[in-house]
Coordinates of C-alpha atoms and ligand atoms in Angstrom, one line a residue:
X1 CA -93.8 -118.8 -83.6
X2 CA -94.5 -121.8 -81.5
X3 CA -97.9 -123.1 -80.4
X4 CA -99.8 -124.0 -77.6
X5 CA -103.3 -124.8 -76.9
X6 CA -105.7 -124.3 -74.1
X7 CA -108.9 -126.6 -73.7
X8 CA -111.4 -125.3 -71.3
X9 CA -114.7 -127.0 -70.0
X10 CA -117.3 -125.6 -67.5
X11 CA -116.7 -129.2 -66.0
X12 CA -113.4 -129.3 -65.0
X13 CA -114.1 -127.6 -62.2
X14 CA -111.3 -128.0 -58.8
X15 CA -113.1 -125.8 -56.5
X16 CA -114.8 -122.3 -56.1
X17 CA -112.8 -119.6 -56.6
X18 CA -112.0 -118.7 -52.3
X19 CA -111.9 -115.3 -51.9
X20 CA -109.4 -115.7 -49.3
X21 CA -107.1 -116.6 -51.8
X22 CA -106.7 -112.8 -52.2
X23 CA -105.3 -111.7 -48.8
X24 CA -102.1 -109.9 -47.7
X25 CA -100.0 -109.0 -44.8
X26 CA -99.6 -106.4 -42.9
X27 CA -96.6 -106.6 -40.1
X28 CA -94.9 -103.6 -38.0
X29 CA -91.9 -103.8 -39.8
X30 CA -90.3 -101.0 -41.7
X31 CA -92.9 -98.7 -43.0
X32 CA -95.5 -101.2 -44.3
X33 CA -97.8 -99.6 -40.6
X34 CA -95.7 -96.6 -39.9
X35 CA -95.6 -94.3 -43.3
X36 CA -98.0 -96.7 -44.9
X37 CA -101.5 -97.1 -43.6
X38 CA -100.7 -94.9 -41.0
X39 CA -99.4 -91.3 -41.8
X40 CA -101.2 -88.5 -39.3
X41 CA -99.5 -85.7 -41.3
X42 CA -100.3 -87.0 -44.7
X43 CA -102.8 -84.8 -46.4
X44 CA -105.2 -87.9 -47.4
X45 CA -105.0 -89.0 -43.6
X46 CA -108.5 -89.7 -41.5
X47 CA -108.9 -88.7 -38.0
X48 CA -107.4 -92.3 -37.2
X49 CA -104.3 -91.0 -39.2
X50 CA -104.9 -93.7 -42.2
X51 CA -104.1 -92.5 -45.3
X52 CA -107.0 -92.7 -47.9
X53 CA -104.5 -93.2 -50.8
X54 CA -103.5 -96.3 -49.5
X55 CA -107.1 -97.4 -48.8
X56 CA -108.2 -96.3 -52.2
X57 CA -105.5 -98.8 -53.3
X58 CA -106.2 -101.4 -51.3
X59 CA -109.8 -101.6 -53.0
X60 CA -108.4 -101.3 -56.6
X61 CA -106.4 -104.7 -55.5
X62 CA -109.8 -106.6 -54.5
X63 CA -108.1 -107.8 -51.4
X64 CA -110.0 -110.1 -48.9
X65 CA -108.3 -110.4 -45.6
X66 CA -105.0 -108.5 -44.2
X67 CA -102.8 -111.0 -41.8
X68 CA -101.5 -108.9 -39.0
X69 CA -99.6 -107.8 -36.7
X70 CA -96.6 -110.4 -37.9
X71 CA -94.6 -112.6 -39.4
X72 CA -91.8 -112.8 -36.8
X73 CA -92.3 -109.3 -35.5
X74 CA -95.5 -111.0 -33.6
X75 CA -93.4 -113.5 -31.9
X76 CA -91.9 -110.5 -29.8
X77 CA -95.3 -108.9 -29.7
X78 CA -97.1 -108.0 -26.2
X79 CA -100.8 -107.0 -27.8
X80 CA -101.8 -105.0 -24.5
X81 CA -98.9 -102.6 -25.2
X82 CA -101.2 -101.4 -28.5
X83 CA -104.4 -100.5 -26.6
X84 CA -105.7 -97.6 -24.4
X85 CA -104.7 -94.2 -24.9
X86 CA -101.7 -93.6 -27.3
X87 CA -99.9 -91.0 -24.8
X88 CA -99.9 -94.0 -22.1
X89 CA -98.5 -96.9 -24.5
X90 CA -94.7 -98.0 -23.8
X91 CA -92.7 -97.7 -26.7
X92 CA -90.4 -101.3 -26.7
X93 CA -87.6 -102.3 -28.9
X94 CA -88.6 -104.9 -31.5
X95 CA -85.9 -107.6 -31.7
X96 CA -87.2 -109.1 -34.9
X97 CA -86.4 -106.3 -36.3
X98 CA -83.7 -104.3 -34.4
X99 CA -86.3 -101.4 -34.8
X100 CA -88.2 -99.4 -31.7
X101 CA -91.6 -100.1 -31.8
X102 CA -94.1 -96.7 -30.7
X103 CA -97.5 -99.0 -30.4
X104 CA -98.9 -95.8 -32.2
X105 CA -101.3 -98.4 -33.9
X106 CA -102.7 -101.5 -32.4
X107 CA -105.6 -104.0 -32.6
X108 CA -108.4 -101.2 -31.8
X109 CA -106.6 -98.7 -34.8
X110 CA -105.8 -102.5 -37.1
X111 CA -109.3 -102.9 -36.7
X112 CA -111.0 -99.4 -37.8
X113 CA -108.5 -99.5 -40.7
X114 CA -109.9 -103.0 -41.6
X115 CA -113.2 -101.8 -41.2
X116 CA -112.8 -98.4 -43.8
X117 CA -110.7 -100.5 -46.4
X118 CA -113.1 -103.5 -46.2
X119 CA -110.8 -106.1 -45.7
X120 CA -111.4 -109.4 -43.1
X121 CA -108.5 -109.0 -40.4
X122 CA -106.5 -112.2 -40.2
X123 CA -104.8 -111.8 -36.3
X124 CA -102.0 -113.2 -35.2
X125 CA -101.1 -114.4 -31.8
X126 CA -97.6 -114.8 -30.2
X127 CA -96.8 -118.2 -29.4
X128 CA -93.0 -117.2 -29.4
X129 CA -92.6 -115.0 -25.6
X130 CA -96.0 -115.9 -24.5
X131 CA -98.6 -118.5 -24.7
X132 CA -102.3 -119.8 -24.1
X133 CA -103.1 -116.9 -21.4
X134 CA -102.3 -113.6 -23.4
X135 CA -103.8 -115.4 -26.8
X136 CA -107.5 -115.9 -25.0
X137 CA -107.2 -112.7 -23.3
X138 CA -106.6 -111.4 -26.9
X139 CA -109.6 -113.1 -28.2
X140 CA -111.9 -111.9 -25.0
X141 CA -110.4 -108.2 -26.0
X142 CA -111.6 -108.9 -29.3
X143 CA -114.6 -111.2 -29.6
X144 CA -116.2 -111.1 -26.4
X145 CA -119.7 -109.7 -25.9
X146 CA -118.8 -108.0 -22.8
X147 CA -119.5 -108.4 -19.2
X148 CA -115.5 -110.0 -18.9
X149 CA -112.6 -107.9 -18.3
X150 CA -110.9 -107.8 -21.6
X151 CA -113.9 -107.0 -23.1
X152 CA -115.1 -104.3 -20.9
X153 CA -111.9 -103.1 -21.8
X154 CA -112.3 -102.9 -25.6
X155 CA -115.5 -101.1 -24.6
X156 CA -113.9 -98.9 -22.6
X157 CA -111.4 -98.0 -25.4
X158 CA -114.1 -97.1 -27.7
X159 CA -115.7 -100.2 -29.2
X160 CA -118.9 -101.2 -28.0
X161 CA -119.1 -104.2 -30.5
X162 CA -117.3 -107.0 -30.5
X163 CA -114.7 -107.2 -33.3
X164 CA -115.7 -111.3 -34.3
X165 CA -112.1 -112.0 -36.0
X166 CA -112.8 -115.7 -37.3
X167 CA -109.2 -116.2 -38.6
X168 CA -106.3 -116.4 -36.3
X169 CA -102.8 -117.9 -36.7
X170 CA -101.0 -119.5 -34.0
X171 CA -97.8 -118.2 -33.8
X172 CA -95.5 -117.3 -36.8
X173 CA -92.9 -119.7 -38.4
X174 CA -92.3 -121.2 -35.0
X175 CA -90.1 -123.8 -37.0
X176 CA -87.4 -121.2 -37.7
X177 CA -84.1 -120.4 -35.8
X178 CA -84.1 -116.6 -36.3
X179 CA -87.5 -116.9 -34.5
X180 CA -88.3 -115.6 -30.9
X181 CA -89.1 -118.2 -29.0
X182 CA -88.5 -120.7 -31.3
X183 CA -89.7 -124.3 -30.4
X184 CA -89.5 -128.0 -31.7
X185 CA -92.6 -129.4 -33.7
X186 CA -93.9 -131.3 -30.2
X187 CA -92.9 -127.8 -28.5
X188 CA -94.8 -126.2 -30.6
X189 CA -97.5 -128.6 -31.4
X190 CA -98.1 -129.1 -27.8
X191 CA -98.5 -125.0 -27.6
X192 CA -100.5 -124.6 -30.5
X193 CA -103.4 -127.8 -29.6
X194 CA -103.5 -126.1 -25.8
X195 CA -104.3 -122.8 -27.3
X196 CA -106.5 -123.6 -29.6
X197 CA -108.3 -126.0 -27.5
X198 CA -108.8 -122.5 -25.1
X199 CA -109.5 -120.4 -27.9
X200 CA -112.0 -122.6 -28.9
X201 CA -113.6 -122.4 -25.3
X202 CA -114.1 -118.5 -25.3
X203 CA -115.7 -118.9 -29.5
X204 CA -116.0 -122.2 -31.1
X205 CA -116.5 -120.6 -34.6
X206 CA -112.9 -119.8 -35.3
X207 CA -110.4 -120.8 -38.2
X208 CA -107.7 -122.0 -36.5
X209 CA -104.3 -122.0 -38.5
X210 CA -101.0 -124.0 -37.0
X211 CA -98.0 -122.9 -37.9
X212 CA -96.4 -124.8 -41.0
X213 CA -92.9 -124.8 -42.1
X214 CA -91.1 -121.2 -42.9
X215 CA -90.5 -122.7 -46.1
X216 CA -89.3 -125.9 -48.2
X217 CA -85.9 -125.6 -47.7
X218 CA -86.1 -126.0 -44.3
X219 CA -84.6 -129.1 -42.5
X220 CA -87.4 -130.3 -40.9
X221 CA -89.9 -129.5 -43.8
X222 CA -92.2 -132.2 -44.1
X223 CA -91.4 -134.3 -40.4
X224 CA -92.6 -130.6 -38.9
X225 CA -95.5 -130.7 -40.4
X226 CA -96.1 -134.3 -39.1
X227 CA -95.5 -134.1 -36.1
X228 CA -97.0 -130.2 -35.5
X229 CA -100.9 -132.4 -37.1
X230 CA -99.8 -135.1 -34.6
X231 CA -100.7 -132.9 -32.0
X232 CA -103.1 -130.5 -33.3
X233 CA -105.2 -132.4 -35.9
X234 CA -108.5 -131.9 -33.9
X235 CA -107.8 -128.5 -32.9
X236 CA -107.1 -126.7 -35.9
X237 CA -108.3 -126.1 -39.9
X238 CA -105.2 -125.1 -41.7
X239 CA -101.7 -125.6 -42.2
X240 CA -99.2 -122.7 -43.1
X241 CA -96.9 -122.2 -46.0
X242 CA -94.5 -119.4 -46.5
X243 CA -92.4 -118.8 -50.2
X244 CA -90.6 -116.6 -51.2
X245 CA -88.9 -116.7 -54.7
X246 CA -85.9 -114.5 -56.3
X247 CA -84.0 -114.4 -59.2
X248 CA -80.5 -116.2 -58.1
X249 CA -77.4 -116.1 -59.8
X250 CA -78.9 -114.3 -62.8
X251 CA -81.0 -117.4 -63.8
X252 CA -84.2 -115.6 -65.2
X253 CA -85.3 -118.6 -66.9
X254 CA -85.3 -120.6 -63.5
X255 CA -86.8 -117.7 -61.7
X256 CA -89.8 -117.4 -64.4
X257 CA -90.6 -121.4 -63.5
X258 CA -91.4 -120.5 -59.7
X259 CA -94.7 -121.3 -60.2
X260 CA -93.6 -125.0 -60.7
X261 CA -91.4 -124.9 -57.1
X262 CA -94.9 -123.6 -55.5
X263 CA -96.8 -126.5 -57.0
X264 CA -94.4 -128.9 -55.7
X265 CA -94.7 -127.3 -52.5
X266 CA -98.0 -127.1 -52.4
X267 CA -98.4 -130.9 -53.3
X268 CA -95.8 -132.1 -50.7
X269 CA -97.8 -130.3 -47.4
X270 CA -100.8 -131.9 -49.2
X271 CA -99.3 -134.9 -48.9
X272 CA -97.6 -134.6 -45.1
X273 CA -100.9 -133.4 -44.4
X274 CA -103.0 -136.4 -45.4
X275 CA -100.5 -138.7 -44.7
X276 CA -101.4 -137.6 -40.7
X277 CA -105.2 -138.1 -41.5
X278 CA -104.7 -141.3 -43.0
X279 CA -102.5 -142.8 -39.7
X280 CA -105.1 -141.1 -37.6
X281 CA -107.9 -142.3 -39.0
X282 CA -109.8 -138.7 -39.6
X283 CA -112.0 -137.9 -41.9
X284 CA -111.5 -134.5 -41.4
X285 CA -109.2 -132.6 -43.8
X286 CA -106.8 -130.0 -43.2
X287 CA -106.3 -127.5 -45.7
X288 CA -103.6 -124.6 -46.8
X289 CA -103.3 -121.0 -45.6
X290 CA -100.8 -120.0 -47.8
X291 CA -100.1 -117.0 -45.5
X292 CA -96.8 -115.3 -47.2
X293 CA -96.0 -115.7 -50.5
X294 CA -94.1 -113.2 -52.7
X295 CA -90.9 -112.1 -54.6
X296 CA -88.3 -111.4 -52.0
X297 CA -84.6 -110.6 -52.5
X298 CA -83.9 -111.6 -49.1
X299 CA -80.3 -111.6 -49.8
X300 CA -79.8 -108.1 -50.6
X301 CA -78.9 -104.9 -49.0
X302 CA -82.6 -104.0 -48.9
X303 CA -83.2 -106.8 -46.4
X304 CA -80.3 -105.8 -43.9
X305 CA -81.4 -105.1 -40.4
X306 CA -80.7 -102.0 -39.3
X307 CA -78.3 -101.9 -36.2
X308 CA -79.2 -99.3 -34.0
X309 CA -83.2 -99.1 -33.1
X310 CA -85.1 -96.8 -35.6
X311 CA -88.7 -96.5 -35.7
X312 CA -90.5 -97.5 -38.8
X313 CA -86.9 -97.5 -41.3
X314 CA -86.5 -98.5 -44.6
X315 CA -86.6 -101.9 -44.5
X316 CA -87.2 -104.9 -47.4
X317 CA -88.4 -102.0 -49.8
X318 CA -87.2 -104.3 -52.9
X319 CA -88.2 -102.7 -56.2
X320 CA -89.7 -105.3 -58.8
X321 CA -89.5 -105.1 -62.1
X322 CA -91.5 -107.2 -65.2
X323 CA -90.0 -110.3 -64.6
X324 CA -91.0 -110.1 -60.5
X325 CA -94.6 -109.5 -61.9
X326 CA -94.8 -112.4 -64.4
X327 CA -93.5 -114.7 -61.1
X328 CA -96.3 -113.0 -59.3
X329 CA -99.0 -113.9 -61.9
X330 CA -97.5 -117.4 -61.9
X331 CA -97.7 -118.0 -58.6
X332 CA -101.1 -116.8 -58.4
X333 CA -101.9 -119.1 -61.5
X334 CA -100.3 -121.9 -58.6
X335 CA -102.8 -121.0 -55.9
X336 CA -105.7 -121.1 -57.9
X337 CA -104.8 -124.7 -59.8
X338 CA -104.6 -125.8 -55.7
X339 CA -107.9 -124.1 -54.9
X340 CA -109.1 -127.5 -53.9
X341 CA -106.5 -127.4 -51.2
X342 CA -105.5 -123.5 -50.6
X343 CA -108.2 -122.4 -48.6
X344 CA -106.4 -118.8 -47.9
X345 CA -103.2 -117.1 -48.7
X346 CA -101.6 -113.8 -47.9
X347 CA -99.4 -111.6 -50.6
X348 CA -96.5 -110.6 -48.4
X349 CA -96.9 -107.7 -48.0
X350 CA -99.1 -104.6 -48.2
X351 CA -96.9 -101.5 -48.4
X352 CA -93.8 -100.5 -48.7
X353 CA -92.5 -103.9 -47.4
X354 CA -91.8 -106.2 -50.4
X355 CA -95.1 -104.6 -51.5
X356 CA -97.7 -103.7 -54.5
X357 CA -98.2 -100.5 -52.9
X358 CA -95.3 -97.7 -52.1
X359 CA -95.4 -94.9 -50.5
X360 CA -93.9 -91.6 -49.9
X361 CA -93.5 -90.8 -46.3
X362 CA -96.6 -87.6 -46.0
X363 CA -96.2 -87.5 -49.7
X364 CA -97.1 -89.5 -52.8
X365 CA -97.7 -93.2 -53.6
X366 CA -97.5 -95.5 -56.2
X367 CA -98.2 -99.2 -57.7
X368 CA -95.3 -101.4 -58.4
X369 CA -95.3 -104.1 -60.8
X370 CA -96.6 -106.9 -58.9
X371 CA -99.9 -104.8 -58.0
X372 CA -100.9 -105.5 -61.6
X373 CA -101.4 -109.4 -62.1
X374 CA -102.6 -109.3 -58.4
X375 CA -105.7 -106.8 -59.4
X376 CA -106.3 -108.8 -62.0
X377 CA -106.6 -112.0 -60.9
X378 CA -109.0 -110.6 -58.1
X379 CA -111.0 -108.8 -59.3
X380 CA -111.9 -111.1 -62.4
X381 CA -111.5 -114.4 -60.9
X382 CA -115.3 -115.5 -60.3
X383 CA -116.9 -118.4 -59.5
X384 CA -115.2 -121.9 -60.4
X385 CA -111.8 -122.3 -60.7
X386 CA -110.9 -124.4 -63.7
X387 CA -108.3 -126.8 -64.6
X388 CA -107.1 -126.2 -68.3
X389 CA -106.3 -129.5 -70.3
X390 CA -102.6 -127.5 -71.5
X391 CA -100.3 -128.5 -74.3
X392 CA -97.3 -126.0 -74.5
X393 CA -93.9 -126.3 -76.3
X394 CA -91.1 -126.7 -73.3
X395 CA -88.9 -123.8 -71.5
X396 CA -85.3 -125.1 -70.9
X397 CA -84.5 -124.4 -67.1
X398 CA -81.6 -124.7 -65.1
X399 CA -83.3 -125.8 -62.0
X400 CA -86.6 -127.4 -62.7
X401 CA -85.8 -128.9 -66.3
X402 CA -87.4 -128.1 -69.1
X403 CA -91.0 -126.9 -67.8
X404 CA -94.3 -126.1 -70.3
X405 CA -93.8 -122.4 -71.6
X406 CA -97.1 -121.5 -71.2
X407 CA -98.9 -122.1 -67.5
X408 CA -102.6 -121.4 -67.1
X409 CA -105.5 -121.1 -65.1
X410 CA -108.8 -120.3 -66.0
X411 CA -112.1 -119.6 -63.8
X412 CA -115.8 -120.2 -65.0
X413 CA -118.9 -117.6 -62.9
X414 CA -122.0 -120.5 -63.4
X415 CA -124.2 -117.7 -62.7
X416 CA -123.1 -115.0 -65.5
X417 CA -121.5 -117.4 -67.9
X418 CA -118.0 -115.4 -67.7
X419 CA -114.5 -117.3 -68.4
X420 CA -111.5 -115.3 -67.6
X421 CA -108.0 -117.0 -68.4
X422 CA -104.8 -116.1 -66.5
X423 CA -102.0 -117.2 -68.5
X424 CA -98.4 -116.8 -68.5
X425 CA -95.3 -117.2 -70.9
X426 CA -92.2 -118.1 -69.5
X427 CA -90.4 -118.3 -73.2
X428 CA -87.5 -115.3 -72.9
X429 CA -87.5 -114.8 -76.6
X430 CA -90.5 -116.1 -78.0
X431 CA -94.4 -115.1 -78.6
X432 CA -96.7 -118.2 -77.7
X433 CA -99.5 -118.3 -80.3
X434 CA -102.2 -120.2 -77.7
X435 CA -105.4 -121.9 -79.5
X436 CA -108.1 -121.4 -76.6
X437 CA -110.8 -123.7 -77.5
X438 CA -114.3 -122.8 -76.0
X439 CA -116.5 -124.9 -77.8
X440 CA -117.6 -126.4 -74.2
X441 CA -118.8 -123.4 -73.4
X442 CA -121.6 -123.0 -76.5
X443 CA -121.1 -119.6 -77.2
X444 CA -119.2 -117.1 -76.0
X445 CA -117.7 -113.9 -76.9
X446 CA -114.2 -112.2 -76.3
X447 CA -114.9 -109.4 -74.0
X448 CA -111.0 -108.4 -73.2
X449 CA -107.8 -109.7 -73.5
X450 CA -104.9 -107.8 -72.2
X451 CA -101.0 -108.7 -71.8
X452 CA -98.3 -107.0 -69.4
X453 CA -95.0 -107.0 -71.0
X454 CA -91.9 -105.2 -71.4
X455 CA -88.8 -105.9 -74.1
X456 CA -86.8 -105.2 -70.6
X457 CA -87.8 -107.9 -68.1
X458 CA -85.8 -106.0 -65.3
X459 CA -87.8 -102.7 -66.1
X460 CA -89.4 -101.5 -62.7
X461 CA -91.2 -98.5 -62.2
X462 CA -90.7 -95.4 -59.4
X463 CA -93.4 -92.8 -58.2
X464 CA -92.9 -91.0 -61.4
X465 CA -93.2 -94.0 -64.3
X466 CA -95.9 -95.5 -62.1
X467 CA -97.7 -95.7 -65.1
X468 CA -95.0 -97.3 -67.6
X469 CA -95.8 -101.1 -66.6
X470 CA -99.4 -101.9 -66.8
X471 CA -101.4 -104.8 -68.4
X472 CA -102.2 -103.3 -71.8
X473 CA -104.9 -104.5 -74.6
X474 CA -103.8 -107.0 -76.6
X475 CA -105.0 -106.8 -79.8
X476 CA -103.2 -109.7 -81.3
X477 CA -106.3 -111.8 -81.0
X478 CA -108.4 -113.9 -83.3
X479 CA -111.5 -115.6 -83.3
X480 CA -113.8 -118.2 -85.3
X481 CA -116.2 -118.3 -82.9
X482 CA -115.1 -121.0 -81.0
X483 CA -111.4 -121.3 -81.5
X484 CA -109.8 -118.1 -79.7
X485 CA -105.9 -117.4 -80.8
X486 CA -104.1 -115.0 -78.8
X487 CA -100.5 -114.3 -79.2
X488 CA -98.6 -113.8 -75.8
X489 CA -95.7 -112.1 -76.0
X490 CA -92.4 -113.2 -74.6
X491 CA -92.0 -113.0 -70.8
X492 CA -95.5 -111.9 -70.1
X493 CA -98.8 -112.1 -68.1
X494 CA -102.2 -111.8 -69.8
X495 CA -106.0 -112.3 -68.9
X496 CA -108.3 -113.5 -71.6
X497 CA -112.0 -112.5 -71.0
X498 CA -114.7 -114.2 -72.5
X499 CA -118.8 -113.4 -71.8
X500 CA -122.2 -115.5 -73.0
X501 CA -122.9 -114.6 -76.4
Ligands
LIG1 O1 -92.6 -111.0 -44.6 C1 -91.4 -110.8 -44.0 C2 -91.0 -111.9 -43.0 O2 -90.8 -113.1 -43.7 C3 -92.0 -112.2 -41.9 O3 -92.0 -111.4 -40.8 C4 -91.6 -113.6 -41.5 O4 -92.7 -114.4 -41.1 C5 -91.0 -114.2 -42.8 O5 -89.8 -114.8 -42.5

């Protein structure tokens, strides 16, 4: 059984832990709004039409903020159609989508379910159609005190406070083709700095986020992000990126080392990024909003656009297995080693659209594989992130080389003195045996280790084996008192808890 070893110290610190690295998305597209928050006949619904199992879920996950209302659907998106009296809203075909939109829910509904499942609303404007004029009048409709028309409007409709949303992308993956409205980088940059510039007029204390490139694949990655900072730098905080990661060709060993394609990513904005600051002489620093990220089969038949105009199909509902949730704990592993950097970032998405949650139109709901390492990591990642000193025997790829087999993170609470280690091992056959050495720590005690695993990596789950993936103790543990071994079964994700003594 190979070995690897894990060296921790309370001084190796890269950043606090941000809790916005624990967002989602939620986007009108499929059922992740229509048949998942929102479900007036469901028998858990409020008098908003919300379904409480959903919410209920959405706390177990220990999410922070909820991007909405798109991804591309936003780019098509006319944010007055959503307000006002339900009977009176027009109901609009959704070209991102080839679906018919019924504006059922909009910003005022988005922001009472925000407000029940304590989440901080992450709202997106459409820089696609429209442009600086509908994206203040948004932020008036939402932010302003009153005493304006937008938001006497807001009043009118029912909320006498202001809303104060302090995050707010500008635009969605504006560098894409299959975008609505899509624009060059100086198109969009130009956009982007004159909006923000306005936002910034109506309420200065916003976080500002330009639109990145869609992903690194794309032909302009890296000169977009130049030239979008070129003419933005001043105006905004954050850059986007967007992942998504799949099993190709049958290459699970590849697929279980897309944790490593995300740190490359990662470090190549960082770099674009700063390369800007430098040539512009700022001091300022813009960081990451990570804003989707996920397994995706975007290829399959799940991911088809339907072609007549249905409201709220079945759309991306991709079912993940084991392997998909290892990825998922790697790639949160990735976004906490860049914590430094990755200010916020957004599981894509909530419900039933490429999602942790499922649900059952009016009936039941469920937690897929990915919801797991997700929980975890949220709700016990406290305090300081950590960056582990790692020595791990190699995992033979196809597309990355041969990578480390084990990939860590670990965080470090000053103020309780509790370590948790998120670990993963990529190995297909093999148990890791990994030496965690604490001795930096003088004195602590194992409170929990646990492993999710299955001797099928493409085992997913449905409504009714809900329960047959799940992190489970691992007892294979042992401990000198300042030497923890742990033995982490092949193809797996585990959390290692430790306490003061
Ligand atoms: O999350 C699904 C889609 O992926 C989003 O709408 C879009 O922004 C991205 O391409």
């Amino acid at each position: 059984m190979p070995n690897a070893r894990l060296a921790l110290d309370p001084s190796f610190v890269v950043a606090p832990v941000s809790r916005r690295t624990f967002g989602t998305f939620v986007e009108h597209l499929g059922r992740c709004v229509y048949g998942g928050i929102h479900d007036p006949g469901h028998p858990t619904a409020d008098a908003d039409g919300f379904r409480g199992d959903v919410i209920d879920f959405v706390r177990e996950l220990g999410i922070s903020t909820v991007r909405y209302p798109g991804g591309n659907f936003v780019s098509g998106y006319r944010w007055e159609d959503g307000i006002g009296p339900v009977a009176d809203r027009p109901v609009r075909k959704d070209l991102a989508w080839h679906s018919t939109e019924p504006n059922l829910v909009g910003v005022d509904e988005f922001m009472r379910w925000a407000k029940k499942a304590g989440v901080e609303p992450m709202m997106a404007v459409n820089l696609g159609t429209r442009g600086v004029q509908e994206a203040i009048d948004l932020l008036d409709y939402t932010n302003g005190a009153g005493g304006s028309f937008h938001s006497d409007l807001r009043k009118k409709n029912g909320s006498a406070d202001p809303y104060d949303i302090k995050m707010w992308c500008l635009g969605n993956e504006m560098d894409g083709p299959w975008q609505i409205g899509h624009k060059t980088a100086r198109e969009y940059g130009r956009l982007a700095s004159e909006t923000a510039r306005a936002m910034r007029l109506i309420d200065n204390d916003l976080t500002l986020v330009a639109c990145g490139s869609s992903g690194a694949d794309m032909p302009t990655f890296g000169t977009w992000e130049r030239e979008v900072l070129e003419e933005t730098y001043d105006e905004v905080d954050l850059i986007s990126m967007h992942a998504y990661y799949w099993e190709k060709d049958g290459d699970l060993a590849s697929f279980l080392a897309a944790g490593v394609e995300m740190d490359h990513f990662i470090d190549d904005v960082v770099a674009s990024v700063d390369h800007v600051r430098a040539a512009q002489k700022k001091t300022k620093r813009i960081n990451i909003s990570f804003d989707e990220w996920n397994v995706w089969y975007l290829d399959g038949e799940a991911s088809k656009n339907p072609t007549d105009w249905p409201v709220a199909p079945v759309l991306l509902e991709d079912q993940y297995n084991v392997a998909d949730a290892v990825v998922v704990g790697g790639l949160l592993i990735s976004l906490l080693k860049h914590s430094d950097r990755v200010a916020s970032a957004s599981l894509a998405q909530l419900v039933n659209v490429i999602a942790p949650i499922m649900t059952e139109t009016g009936g039941r709901s469920w937690k897929q594989t990915t919801f797991h390492p997700f929980a975890q990591a949220s709700s016990f990642a406290r305090g300081d992130v950590l960056r582990v000193e790692l020595q791990s025997p190699v995992h033979e790829t196809a597309k990355y080389g041969a990578v480390p087999a084990l990939d860590a993170v670990a965080t470090h609470d000053p103020e309780t003195g509790d370590v948790s280690v998120f670990a993963i091992n990529r190995s297909l056959t093999e148990e890791l045996t990994v030496d965690v050495d604490t001795r930096a720590f003088g004195g602590v005690r194992l409170v929990q280790a646990t492993t999710l695993h299955d001797a099928d990596p493409y085992k997913s789950v449905t409504v009714d084996t809900a329960d047959s993936v799940a992190p489970v103790a691992n007892d294979k543990t042992s401990w000198d008192g300042s030497v923890l071994s742990v033995v982490l079964p092949p193809l797996s994700w585990n959390v290692v808890r430790l306490a003061k003594q």
